[in-house]
Amino acid sequence: MIKIGKVSNTFAYFVRKGKHPKNIEKMLKKIKFKADELNTDVFRAGNKKYIFIGIGSKKGDILRKAIAKALSIEGKITYIPNDLDIEEQIRLVVEGAVLYSLKFDEFKAKRDKKRYVLGLMVDRKFKRFINKVKVIAESQNYARRLAGLPPNIGTPEYMVKEARELAKKLGLSIKVFDKKALKRKGMNAILSVNAGSDKGAFIVHLTYKPEKPRIKVAIAGKGITFDAGGLDVKPARYMFNMHLDKTGACVALGVIRAVALLKMPVEVHVVIGLTENVIGSKAYKPNSIIKAYNGKTIEILHTDAEGRLVLADVLSYISKDIKPNYTFDFATLTGAMSISLGKYAIGAFSNDKCLSELAKKIGEKAGEKAWPFPMWEEYNEMLKSDFADVKNIGSWNGDAGSITAAKFLEHFVKGKWLHFDIASMMIAEKHPYYRTGPIAPGVRLLVNMLEVLENGCR
Ligand code: BES
Ligand code: ZN
Ligand code: ZN
């Protein structure tokens, strides 16, 4: 919980290298405090307790980490701002506190009952701003929790139920296409991926429509509730954590949650494709040729490149039936993302330079870095099939794996489009504020981008 004003007699203060207010300087001297990054010490003065956390000479992400550390010491603290930019401090501290407050322990008998309350010693005029930052971070938490649901619980059916509940809560309209409806519409790509599963396949379309929308945006999400690889089955080590392959769909839901709660003047359509990718006697096979919703045929070379097939139908649906000004998609699409970017950034792939540059710029501010990749025409060569319009992998050795996946998606979009490959940041391990579990990256990034895009890309 975040409040303006004092909430307890435990105070948190982040110590930068340099000067501080006199009373604080005195205490720091007494305990010989060093402002090294995340160095922590506690000072008691009467019934007051001060938690000092060093942040060195850095700004930005270190503040999210520092507030998480302060909250780990004491669940209820009052934050005293230092001399850095005040809005920036509020944003980082609120984000850090909200993200850290999600514990991923809902399946344990003994849950951590600690409640977090953060008081901010700031002017009341920041109330609206604080609420906005909080809502966006909570929407990321919504996505993180959903993404982390185990595969036996977070099934396609469960996700549909969840989407219906979200729509009801937020007053969104919702359309659900089940297997029968998908068949009728000719959405054979998602149906092929689903063929080996005993669970359903769904495309869910949620709409948020404000009174006078300035732009119309569609957000697609890959929602594979478990990716075993299909007949080209994954080895155990790579199958582990593949319940998180629905993260893209969860992020898309998180974005519409924030947009609707903040009543942003943007019409938002979220379209998520939900199914498992598993083995069964009916599972789709390599060498199959299937026709996607936009009429293009796809030759299957690898059944583990399934996310792009689901998105082929979802993106076709967006360009045929929604026709937005901008299309975005979130997908844990390629393992190769971790090879190129490690765990510190997601990939941005676009047919519009302005969009990918905007993602890069806003990403750095939002604390969710996105790096633009090339989308040169040459890569299409790698996707040419002898027997169909396109094949579902670019090469057997993984060359340009993430780019060719993005180029594949491009066959199914019309208009300005940006694809986020979020596989590199699917999961955190012992992270200062994400803890251990799904990150669901992109909610903060895209909501902040939409604020700019209201007035067109520039
Ligand atoms: N869901 C995976 C990608 C993935 C891997 C995400 C690891 C997060 C962590 C995707 O469906 C997949 O299996 N991709 C293959 C593509 C290959 C067969 C061309 C991959 O990345 O190896
Ligand atoms: Zn796969
Ligand atoms: Zn996958």
Short mmCIF file of C-alpha atoms and ligand atoms in Angstrom, two decimals:
data_model
loop_
_atom_site.label_atom_id
_atom_site.label_comp_id
_atom_site.label_asym_id
_atom_site.label_seq_id
_atom_site.Cartn_x
_atom_site.Cartn_y
_atom_site.Cartn_z
CA MET A 1 0.00 0.00 0.00
CA ILE A 2 1.22 3.46 -0.88
CA LYS A 3 0.21 6.55 1.09
CA ILE A 4 1.14 10.20 1.14
CA GLY A 5 2.58 11.31 4.48
CA LYS A 6 4.00 9.56 7.51
CA VAL A 7 2.83 5.98 8.10
CA SER A 8 5.23 4.94 10.83
CA ASN A 9 8.20 6.03 12.87
CA THR A 10 10.54 4.00 10.72
CA PHE A 11 12.05 6.18 8.02
CA ALA A 12 13.96 5.25 4.90
CA TYR A 13 16.51 7.59 3.42
CA PHE A 14 18.71 6.86 0.40
CA VAL A 15 22.21 8.19 0.87
CA ARG A 16 23.96 9.61 -2.16
CA LYS A 17 27.62 10.46 -2.29
CA GLY A 18 27.64 14.15 -1.37
CA LYS A 19 25.89 16.48 1.07
CA HIS A 20 22.71 15.84 3.09
CA PRO A 21 20.41 17.84 5.36
CA LYS A 22 22.11 18.66 8.66
CA ASN A 23 20.11 16.36 10.93
CA ILE A 24 20.71 13.41 8.60
CA GLU A 25 24.37 14.26 8.13
CA LYS A 26 24.77 14.07 11.91
CA MET A 27 23.31 10.58 12.13
CA LEU A 28 25.34 9.35 9.18
CA LYS A 29 28.51 10.60 10.85
CA LYS A 30 27.67 8.88 14.11
CA ILE A 31 27.35 5.47 12.46
CA LYS A 32 30.18 6.22 9.98
CA PHE A 33 27.85 5.42 7.10
CA LYS A 34 29.34 4.82 3.66
CA ALA A 35 27.11 5.61 0.66
CA ASP A 36 28.25 2.52 -1.27
CA GLU A 37 25.55 0.89 -3.42
CA LEU A 38 22.94 -0.86 -1.28
CA ASN A 39 25.03 -0.59 1.86
CA THR A 40 22.51 -0.62 4.71
CA ASP A 41 22.51 0.54 8.32
CA VAL A 42 19.96 1.45 10.94
CA PHE A 43 20.04 4.41 13.34
CA ARG A 44 17.74 4.75 16.33
CA ALA A 45 16.83 8.12 17.83
CA GLY A 46 14.28 7.85 20.62
CA ASN A 47 11.20 6.15 19.22
CA LYS A 48 12.34 6.84 15.66
CA LYS A 49 14.24 4.46 13.48
CA TYR A 50 16.13 5.45 10.34
CA ILE A 51 17.02 2.93 7.67
CA PHE A 52 19.86 4.30 5.58
CA ILE A 53 20.58 2.76 2.21
CA GLY A 54 23.51 3.78 0.08
CA ILE A 55 22.95 4.45 -3.62
CA GLY A 56 26.47 5.57 -4.51
CA SER A 57 26.44 8.18 -7.24
CA LYS A 58 23.79 6.36 -9.29
CA LYS A 59 20.21 7.25 -10.14
CA GLY A 60 17.44 5.18 -11.68
CA ASP A 61 16.98 1.46 -11.05
CA ILE A 62 19.07 1.52 -7.87
CA LEU A 63 16.16 3.31 -6.14
CA ARG A 64 13.79 0.42 -6.91
CA LYS A 65 16.31 -1.98 -5.43
CA ALA A 66 16.91 0.22 -2.40
CA ILE A 67 13.24 0.52 -1.49
CA ALA A 68 12.86 -3.26 -1.79
CA LYS A 69 15.74 -3.67 0.60
CA ALA A 70 14.25 -1.16 3.05
CA LEU A 71 10.90 -2.97 2.95
CA SER A 72 12.60 -6.30 3.56
CA ILE A 73 13.92 -4.87 6.83
CA GLU A 74 10.66 -3.23 7.93
CA GLY A 75 7.27 -3.72 6.24
CA LYS A 76 5.95 -0.29 7.10
CA ILE A 77 8.19 2.66 6.32
CA THR A 78 8.08 6.35 5.64
CA TYR A 79 10.25 7.48 2.76
CA ILE A 80 12.13 10.75 3.05
CA PRO A 81 13.14 12.01 -0.41
CA ASN A 82 16.70 13.17 -1.01
CA ASP A 83 17.88 15.92 -3.37
CA LEU A 84 17.27 14.01 -6.63
CA ASP A 85 14.35 14.90 -8.93
CA ILE A 86 11.23 14.40 -6.83
CA GLU A 87 8.87 12.93 -9.49
CA GLU A 88 11.59 10.55 -10.55
CA GLN A 89 12.09 9.42 -6.94
CA ILE A 90 8.38 8.91 -6.41
CA ARG A 91 8.09 6.83 -9.60
CA LEU A 92 11.05 4.60 -8.83
CA VAL A 93 10.22 4.08 -5.19
CA VAL A 94 6.55 3.33 -5.84
CA GLU A 95 7.46 0.91 -8.66
CA GLY A 96 10.07 -0.83 -6.54
CA ALA A 97 7.69 -1.18 -3.59
CA VAL A 98 4.73 -2.45 -5.64
CA LEU A 99 6.82 -4.94 -7.63
CA TYR A 100 8.55 -6.24 -4.50
CA SER A 101 5.22 -6.70 -2.73
CA LEU A 102 4.28 -9.69 -4.96
CA LYS A 103 5.56 -12.84 -3.30
CA PHE A 104 4.63 -15.84 -5.47
CA ASP A 105 3.68 -17.90 -2.44
CA GLU A 106 -0.03 -18.48 -3.05
CA PHE A 107 0.47 -22.24 -3.33
CA LYS A 108 2.32 -22.58 -0.03
CA ALA A 109 0.56 -23.63 3.15
CA LYS A 110 2.61 -21.11 5.10
CA ARG A 111 2.33 -17.79 3.34
CA ASP A 112 4.42 -14.78 4.22
CA LYS A 113 1.88 -12.54 5.92
CA LYS A 114 4.04 -9.42 5.99
CA ARG A 115 2.13 -6.40 4.65
CA TYR A 116 3.96 -3.57 3.01
CA VAL A 117 2.99 0.02 3.59
CA LEU A 118 5.02 2.84 2.10
CA GLY A 119 4.44 6.40 3.23
CA LEU A 120 5.85 9.22 1.11
CA MET A 121 6.81 12.55 2.68
CA VAL A 122 5.82 14.51 -0.43
CA ASP A 123 3.39 17.25 -1.39
CA ARG A 124 -0.27 16.32 -1.94
CA LYS A 125 -0.07 17.67 -5.48
CA PHE A 126 1.64 14.40 -6.46
CA LYS A 127 -1.41 12.32 -5.54
CA ARG A 128 -2.60 11.71 -9.11
CA PHE A 129 0.87 10.94 -10.33
CA ILE A 130 1.44 8.46 -7.51
CA ASN A 131 -1.82 6.72 -8.31
CA LYS A 132 -0.90 6.42 -11.99
CA VAL A 133 2.51 4.89 -11.26
CA LYS A 134 0.91 2.53 -8.76
CA VAL A 135 -1.81 1.34 -11.13
CA ILE A 136 0.71 0.62 -13.88
CA ALA A 137 3.03 -1.32 -11.56
CA GLU A 138 0.08 -3.24 -10.10
CA SER A 139 -0.94 -4.16 -13.63
CA GLN A 140 2.49 -5.63 -14.16
CA ASN A 141 2.01 -7.60 -10.93
CA TYR A 142 -1.34 -8.80 -12.26
CA ALA A 143 0.49 -10.09 -15.35
CA ARG A 144 3.34 -11.59 -13.30
CA ARG A 145 1.02 -13.58 -11.08
CA LEU A 146 -1.01 -14.87 -14.02
CA ALA A 147 2.10 -15.78 -16.01
CA GLY A 148 3.43 -17.80 -13.10
CA LEU A 149 0.38 -20.01 -12.67
CA PRO A 150 1.50 -23.63 -13.05
CA PRO A 151 0.45 -25.45 -16.24
CA ASN A 152 -2.07 -27.67 -14.46
CA ILE A 153 -3.89 -24.61 -13.16
CA GLY A 154 -3.21 -21.84 -15.68
CA THR A 155 -4.78 -23.76 -18.57
CA PRO A 156 -6.30 -22.15 -21.69
CA GLU A 157 -9.72 -22.57 -20.07
CA TYR A 158 -8.51 -20.84 -16.90
CA MET A 159 -7.09 -17.96 -18.92
CA VAL A 160 -10.44 -17.47 -20.66
CA LYS A 161 -12.19 -17.35 -17.30
CA GLU A 162 -9.61 -14.86 -16.06
CA ALA A 163 -10.09 -12.66 -19.16
CA ARG A 164 -13.87 -12.72 -18.65
CA GLU A 165 -13.46 -11.65 -15.04
CA LEU A 166 -11.09 -8.85 -16.01
CA ALA A 167 -13.52 -7.66 -18.70
CA LYS A 168 -16.37 -7.62 -16.21
CA LYS A 169 -14.36 -5.74 -13.61
CA LEU A 170 -13.15 -3.10 -16.06
CA GLY A 171 -16.27 -2.83 -18.21
CA LEU A 172 -14.54 -4.13 -21.34
CA SER A 173 -16.32 -5.94 -24.13
CA ILE A 174 -15.12 -9.47 -24.80
CA LYS A 175 -15.38 -12.01 -27.61
CA VAL A 176 -14.19 -15.57 -27.18
CA PHE A 177 -13.55 -17.86 -30.15
CA ASP A 178 -13.43 -21.50 -29.10
CA LYS A 179 -12.28 -24.43 -31.23
CA LYS A 180 -15.53 -24.56 -33.15
CA ALA A 181 -15.47 -20.85 -33.90
CA LEU A 182 -11.79 -20.97 -34.86
CA LYS A 183 -12.55 -23.77 -37.31
CA ARG A 184 -15.43 -21.83 -38.80
CA LYS A 185 -13.21 -18.79 -39.29
CA GLY A 186 -10.34 -20.76 -40.84
CA MET A 187 -7.84 -20.15 -38.08
CA ASN A 188 -5.93 -23.32 -38.78
CA ALA A 189 -2.57 -22.20 -37.47
CA ILE A 190 -3.61 -22.02 -33.81
CA LEU A 191 -5.72 -25.16 -34.28
CA SER A 192 -2.70 -27.09 -35.59
CA VAL A 193 -0.66 -26.17 -32.54
CA ASN A 194 -3.57 -27.25 -30.35
CA ALA A 195 -4.11 -30.62 -32.10
CA GLY A 196 -2.01 -32.67 -29.67
CA SER A 197 -3.63 -31.22 -26.57
CA ASP A 198 -6.62 -32.46 -24.61
CA LYS A 199 -7.37 -28.86 -23.68
CA GLY A 200 -9.07 -26.16 -25.67
CA ALA A 201 -7.77 -23.51 -28.04
CA PHE A 202 -9.10 -19.97 -27.79
CA ILE A 203 -8.65 -16.56 -29.27
CA VAL A 204 -9.91 -13.94 -26.85
CA HIS A 205 -10.59 -10.38 -27.99
CA LEU A 206 -11.07 -7.67 -25.34
CA THR A 207 -11.92 -4.08 -26.18
CA TYR A 208 -11.55 -0.89 -24.20
CA LYS A 209 -13.30 1.98 -25.92
CA PRO A 210 -13.20 5.44 -24.32
CA GLU A 211 -15.62 8.14 -25.38
CA LYS A 212 -13.39 10.03 -27.79
CA PRO A 213 -10.42 7.81 -28.59
CA ARG A 214 -7.48 9.58 -30.20
CA ILE A 215 -6.01 6.42 -31.71
CA LYS A 216 -6.88 2.75 -32.10
CA VAL A 217 -4.31 0.23 -30.96
CA ALA A 218 -4.25 -3.57 -31.00
CA ILE A 219 -2.08 -5.73 -28.76
CA ALA A 220 -1.53 -9.39 -29.54
CA GLY A 221 -0.24 -11.87 -26.97
CA LYS A 222 1.26 -15.34 -27.24
CA GLY A 223 -0.55 -17.50 -24.72
CA ILE A 224 1.01 -20.96 -24.78
CA THR A 225 0.05 -22.32 -21.37
CA PHE A 226 2.71 -25.01 -21.70
CA ASP A 227 5.28 -25.43 -24.46
CA ALA A 228 6.61 -28.99 -24.51
CA GLY A 229 7.76 -28.46 -28.09
CA GLY A 230 5.18 -30.74 -29.69
CA LEU A 231 6.46 -33.79 -31.62
CA ASP A 232 9.85 -32.05 -31.81
CA VAL A 233 9.83 -32.41 -28.05
CA LYS A 234 12.07 -30.28 -25.87
CA PRO A 235 14.68 -31.93 -23.63
CA ALA A 236 13.84 -31.69 -19.90
CA ARG A 237 16.16 -28.80 -19.15
CA TYR A 238 14.52 -26.65 -21.83
CA MET A 239 10.97 -27.72 -21.06
CA PHE A 240 11.26 -26.56 -17.47
CA ASN A 241 9.50 -23.20 -16.92
CA MET A 242 7.60 -23.48 -20.20
CA HIS A 243 4.38 -22.71 -18.34
CA LEU A 244 5.72 -19.15 -18.63
CA ASP A 245 5.22 -19.31 -22.40
CA LYS A 246 1.87 -17.57 -21.85
CA THR A 247 3.63 -14.43 -20.57
CA GLY A 248 2.89 -12.41 -23.73
CA ALA A 249 -0.85 -12.89 -23.28
CA CYS A 250 -0.58 -11.92 -19.60
CA VAL A 251 1.37 -8.76 -20.45
CA ALA A 252 -1.29 -7.77 -23.02
CA LEU A 253 -3.97 -8.21 -20.33
CA GLY A 254 -1.86 -6.17 -17.93
CA VAL A 255 -1.65 -3.30 -20.42
CA ILE A 256 -5.39 -3.12 -21.02
CA ARG A 257 -5.97 -3.28 -17.26
CA ALA A 258 -3.80 -0.20 -16.73
CA VAL A 259 -5.22 1.69 -19.72
CA ALA A 260 -8.81 1.06 -18.60
CA LEU A 261 -8.19 1.92 -14.94
CA LEU A 262 -6.43 5.13 -15.93
CA LYS A 263 -9.18 5.89 -18.47
CA MET A 264 -6.63 6.72 -21.14
CA PRO A 265 -8.00 8.26 -24.36
CA VAL A 266 -6.83 5.33 -26.49
CA GLU A 267 -9.00 2.58 -27.96
CA VAL A 268 -7.28 -0.66 -27.08
CA HIS A 269 -7.96 -4.12 -28.47
CA VAL A 270 -6.22 -7.05 -26.84
CA VAL A 271 -6.20 -10.31 -28.77
CA ILE A 272 -4.61 -13.34 -27.15
CA GLY A 273 -4.11 -16.82 -28.59
CA LEU A 274 -4.37 -19.58 -25.98
CA THR A 275 -3.39 -23.24 -26.28
CA GLU A 276 -0.86 -25.80 -25.11
CA ASN A 277 1.86 -27.13 -27.41
CA VAL A 278 2.21 -30.77 -26.39
CA ILE A 279 2.57 -34.30 -27.71
CA GLY A 280 -0.35 -36.59 -28.55
CA SER A 281 -1.41 -38.95 -31.32
CA LYS A 282 -3.24 -36.07 -32.97
CA ALA A 283 -0.33 -33.64 -32.65
CA TYR A 284 0.57 -31.62 -35.75
CA LYS A 285 3.55 -32.89 -37.68
CA PRO A 286 6.60 -31.52 -39.44
CA ASN A 287 6.03 -31.23 -43.20
CA SER A 288 2.39 -30.33 -42.67
CA ILE A 289 1.17 -27.39 -44.72
CA ILE A 290 -1.46 -25.26 -43.06
CA LYS A 291 -3.42 -22.21 -44.12
CA ALA A 292 -3.56 -19.25 -41.71
CA TYR A 293 -6.51 -16.88 -41.31
CA ASN A 294 -5.12 -14.41 -43.88
CA GLY A 295 -4.95 -17.15 -46.52
CA LYS A 296 -1.18 -17.66 -46.52
CA THR A 297 0.11 -21.23 -46.36
CA ILE A 298 2.81 -22.26 -43.90
CA GLU A 299 5.13 -25.25 -44.21
CA ILE A 300 5.90 -26.69 -40.79
CA LEU A 301 9.54 -27.60 -40.32
CA HIS A 302 9.63 -27.49 -36.55
CA THR A 303 6.72 -27.99 -34.16
CA ASP A 304 8.53 -26.08 -31.41
CA ALA A 305 8.26 -22.86 -33.43
CA GLU A 306 4.58 -22.72 -32.42
CA GLY A 307 4.24 -19.23 -30.97
CA ARG A 308 4.59 -17.63 -34.37
CA LEU A 309 1.82 -19.89 -35.72
CA VAL A 310 -0.61 -18.84 -33.01
CA LEU A 311 0.36 -15.22 -33.66
CA ALA A 312 -0.09 -15.71 -37.42
CA ASP A 313 -3.83 -16.17 -36.86
CA VAL A 314 -4.05 -13.54 -34.12
CA LEU A 315 -2.22 -10.90 -36.19
CA SER A 316 -4.26 -11.78 -39.31
CA TYR A 317 -7.40 -11.31 -37.26
CA ILE A 318 -6.18 -7.92 -36.08
CA SER A 319 -5.38 -6.71 -39.58
CA LYS A 320 -8.57 -8.11 -41.15
CA ASP A 321 -11.16 -7.50 -38.43
CA ILE A 322 -9.80 -4.64 -36.29
CA LYS A 323 -7.60 -2.50 -38.57
CA PRO A 324 -5.86 -0.42 -35.87
CA ASN A 325 -3.47 2.54 -36.27
CA TYR A 326 -0.78 0.58 -34.45
CA THR A 327 -0.33 -3.11 -33.73
CA PHE A 328 1.88 -4.47 -30.95
CA ASP A 329 2.58 -8.00 -29.90
CA PHE A 330 4.22 -9.59 -26.88
CA ALA A 331 5.67 -13.07 -27.14
CA THR A 332 8.23 -15.30 -25.46
CA LEU A 333 9.08 -16.21 -29.01
CA THR A 334 12.72 -17.27 -29.25
CA GLY A 335 15.33 -18.65 -26.86
CA ALA A 336 17.87 -16.81 -29.01
CA MET A 337 16.87 -13.54 -27.32
CA SER A 338 18.84 -14.47 -24.22
CA ILE A 339 21.86 -15.15 -26.38
CA SER A 340 21.75 -11.70 -27.94
CA LEU A 341 20.61 -9.55 -25.00
CA GLY A 342 21.03 -11.57 -21.80
CA LYS A 343 18.51 -10.86 -19.06
CA TYR A 344 18.62 -7.07 -19.11
CA ALA A 345 16.54 -6.13 -22.15
CA ILE A 346 13.82 -7.30 -24.50
CA GLY A 347 13.92 -7.19 -28.30
CA ALA A 348 11.99 -4.67 -30.41
CA PHE A 349 11.26 -5.56 -34.03
CA SER A 350 9.29 -3.16 -36.20
CA ASN A 351 8.34 -2.22 -39.73
CA ASP A 352 8.34 1.40 -38.56
CA LYS A 353 11.56 3.02 -37.43
CA CYS A 354 9.79 5.63 -35.32
CA LEU A 355 8.07 2.92 -33.25
CA SER A 356 11.22 0.95 -32.45
CA GLU A 357 13.15 4.12 -31.62
CA LEU A 358 10.32 5.21 -29.34
CA ALA A 359 10.39 1.82 -27.61
CA LYS A 360 14.12 2.20 -27.04
CA LYS A 361 13.77 5.71 -25.63
CA ILE A 362 10.75 5.06 -23.41
CA GLY A 363 12.16 1.69 -22.35
CA GLU A 364 15.14 3.28 -20.76
CA LYS A 365 12.94 5.70 -18.83
CA ALA A 366 10.41 3.07 -17.80
CA GLY A 367 13.15 0.77 -16.54
CA GLU A 368 12.26 -1.88 -19.11
CA LYS A 369 14.92 -1.71 -21.78
CA ALA A 370 14.00 -2.59 -25.35
CA TRP A 371 16.61 -2.87 -28.08
CA PRO A 372 15.74 -2.46 -31.80
CA PHE A 373 16.76 -5.28 -34.14
CA PRO A 374 17.10 -5.03 -37.93
CA MET A 375 14.24 -6.18 -40.13
CA TRP A 376 16.08 -6.16 -43.45
CA GLU A 377 14.39 -7.65 -46.48
CA GLU A 378 17.24 -10.15 -46.98
CA TYR A 379 16.05 -12.24 -44.02
CA ASN A 380 12.90 -13.13 -45.93
CA GLU A 381 15.10 -15.33 -48.15
CA MET A 382 15.58 -17.64 -45.19
CA LEU A 383 11.82 -18.17 -44.85
CA LYS A 384 11.14 -19.16 -48.47
CA SER A 385 9.51 -22.56 -48.78
CA ASP A 386 9.57 -24.87 -51.80
CA PHE A 387 5.99 -25.95 -51.22
CA ALA A 388 4.15 -23.20 -49.31
CA ASP A 389 4.11 -19.40 -49.04
CA VAL A 390 6.43 -19.39 -46.05
CA LYS A 391 8.15 -21.86 -43.68
CA ASN A 392 8.01 -21.63 -39.93
CA ILE A 393 11.76 -21.54 -39.21
CA GLY A 394 14.58 -19.70 -40.97
CA SER A 395 17.29 -22.32 -40.57
CA TRP A 396 18.15 -25.53 -38.76
CA ASN A 397 21.14 -24.06 -36.95
CA GLY A 398 19.33 -21.12 -35.38
CA ASP A 399 21.00 -18.40 -37.49
CA ALA A 400 19.25 -15.07 -36.90
CA GLY A 401 16.61 -16.99 -34.94
CA SER A 402 14.89 -13.98 -33.39
CA ILE A 403 14.94 -11.86 -36.55
CA THR A 404 13.58 -14.59 -38.79
CA ALA A 405 10.81 -15.24 -36.25
CA ALA A 406 9.90 -11.55 -36.43
CA LYS A 407 10.07 -11.60 -40.24
CA PHE A 408 7.71 -14.58 -40.19
CA LEU A 409 5.18 -12.57 -38.15
CA GLU A 410 5.46 -9.70 -40.63
CA HIS A 411 3.73 -11.91 -43.22
CA PHE A 412 0.55 -11.62 -41.18
CA VAL A 413 0.41 -7.91 -40.33
CA LYS A 414 -0.79 -4.82 -42.12
CA GLY A 415 0.16 -1.29 -41.10
CA LYS A 416 2.50 -0.03 -38.41
CA TRP A 417 3.56 -2.81 -36.10
CA LEU A 418 6.01 -3.50 -33.30
CA HIS A 419 6.86 -6.97 -32.02
CA PHE A 420 8.35 -7.40 -28.54
CA ASP A 421 10.26 -10.67 -28.09
CA ILE A 422 10.24 -10.93 -24.29
CA ALA A 423 11.81 -14.39 -23.97
CA SER A 424 15.04 -12.91 -22.54
CA MET A 425 13.19 -11.47 -19.55
CA MET A 426 10.72 -14.26 -18.98
CA ILE A 427 11.92 -15.08 -15.49
CA ALA A 428 13.94 -13.50 -12.67
CA GLU A 429 16.15 -15.31 -10.20
CA LYS A 430 16.82 -13.82 -6.77
CA HIS A 431 16.25 -10.35 -8.19
CA PRO A 432 16.18 -7.45 -5.68
CA TYR A 433 12.55 -6.49 -6.45
CA TYR A 434 11.26 -9.12 -8.92
CA ARG A 435 12.37 -11.87 -6.50
CA THR A 436 12.34 -15.34 -8.14
CA GLY A 437 9.56 -15.73 -10.67
CA PRO A 438 8.06 -14.24 -13.82
CA ILE A 439 8.79 -10.61 -14.68
CA ALA A 440 6.09 -10.10 -17.33
CA PRO A 441 8.06 -7.26 -18.93
CA GLY A 442 6.49 -4.62 -21.15
CA VAL A 443 3.44 -3.36 -19.26
CA ARG A 444 5.17 -0.22 -18.02
CA LEU A 445 6.93 0.23 -21.34
CA LEU A 446 3.85 0.03 -23.56
CA VAL A 447 1.54 2.06 -21.31
CA ASN A 448 4.16 4.83 -21.32
CA MET A 449 4.49 4.52 -25.10
CA LEU A 450 0.72 4.83 -25.55
CA GLU A 451 0.78 8.11 -23.64
CA VAL A 452 3.10 9.47 -26.33
CA LEU A 453 1.36 7.76 -29.25
CA GLU A 454 -1.93 9.48 -28.41
CA ASN A 455 -0.40 12.29 -30.47
CA GLY A 456 1.18 10.07 -33.12
CA CYS A 457 4.70 8.66 -33.24
CA ARG A 458 7.48 11.23 -33.05
N1 BES B 1 8.74 -20.70 -26.18
C1 BES B 1 9.89 -20.97 -26.96
C2 BES B 1 10.96 -19.88 -26.84
C3 BES B 1 11.62 -19.73 -25.50
C4 BES B 1 12.71 -20.49 -25.15
C5 BES B 1 11.17 -18.78 -24.62
C6 BES B 1 13.32 -20.33 -23.93
C7 BES B 1 11.79 -18.60 -23.40
C8 BES B 1 12.87 -19.37 -23.05
C9 BES B 1 9.54 -21.09 -28.44
O1 BES B 1 8.29 -21.59 -28.73
C10 BES B 1 10.54 -22.02 -29.05
O2 BES B 1 10.56 -23.17 -28.69
N2 BES B 1 11.36 -21.49 -29.95
C11 BES B 1 12.39 -22.24 -30.57
C12 BES B 1 12.37 -21.91 -32.04
C13 BES B 1 13.18 -22.84 -32.88
C14 BES B 1 12.54 -24.20 -32.96
C15 BES B 1 13.29 -22.26 -34.27
C16 BES B 1 13.71 -21.83 -29.94
O3 BES B 1 13.85 -20.66 -29.56
O4 BES B 1 14.58 -22.68 -29.77
ZN ZN B 2 8.24 -23.71 -28.80
ZN ZN B 3 6.84 -21.27 -27.21
#
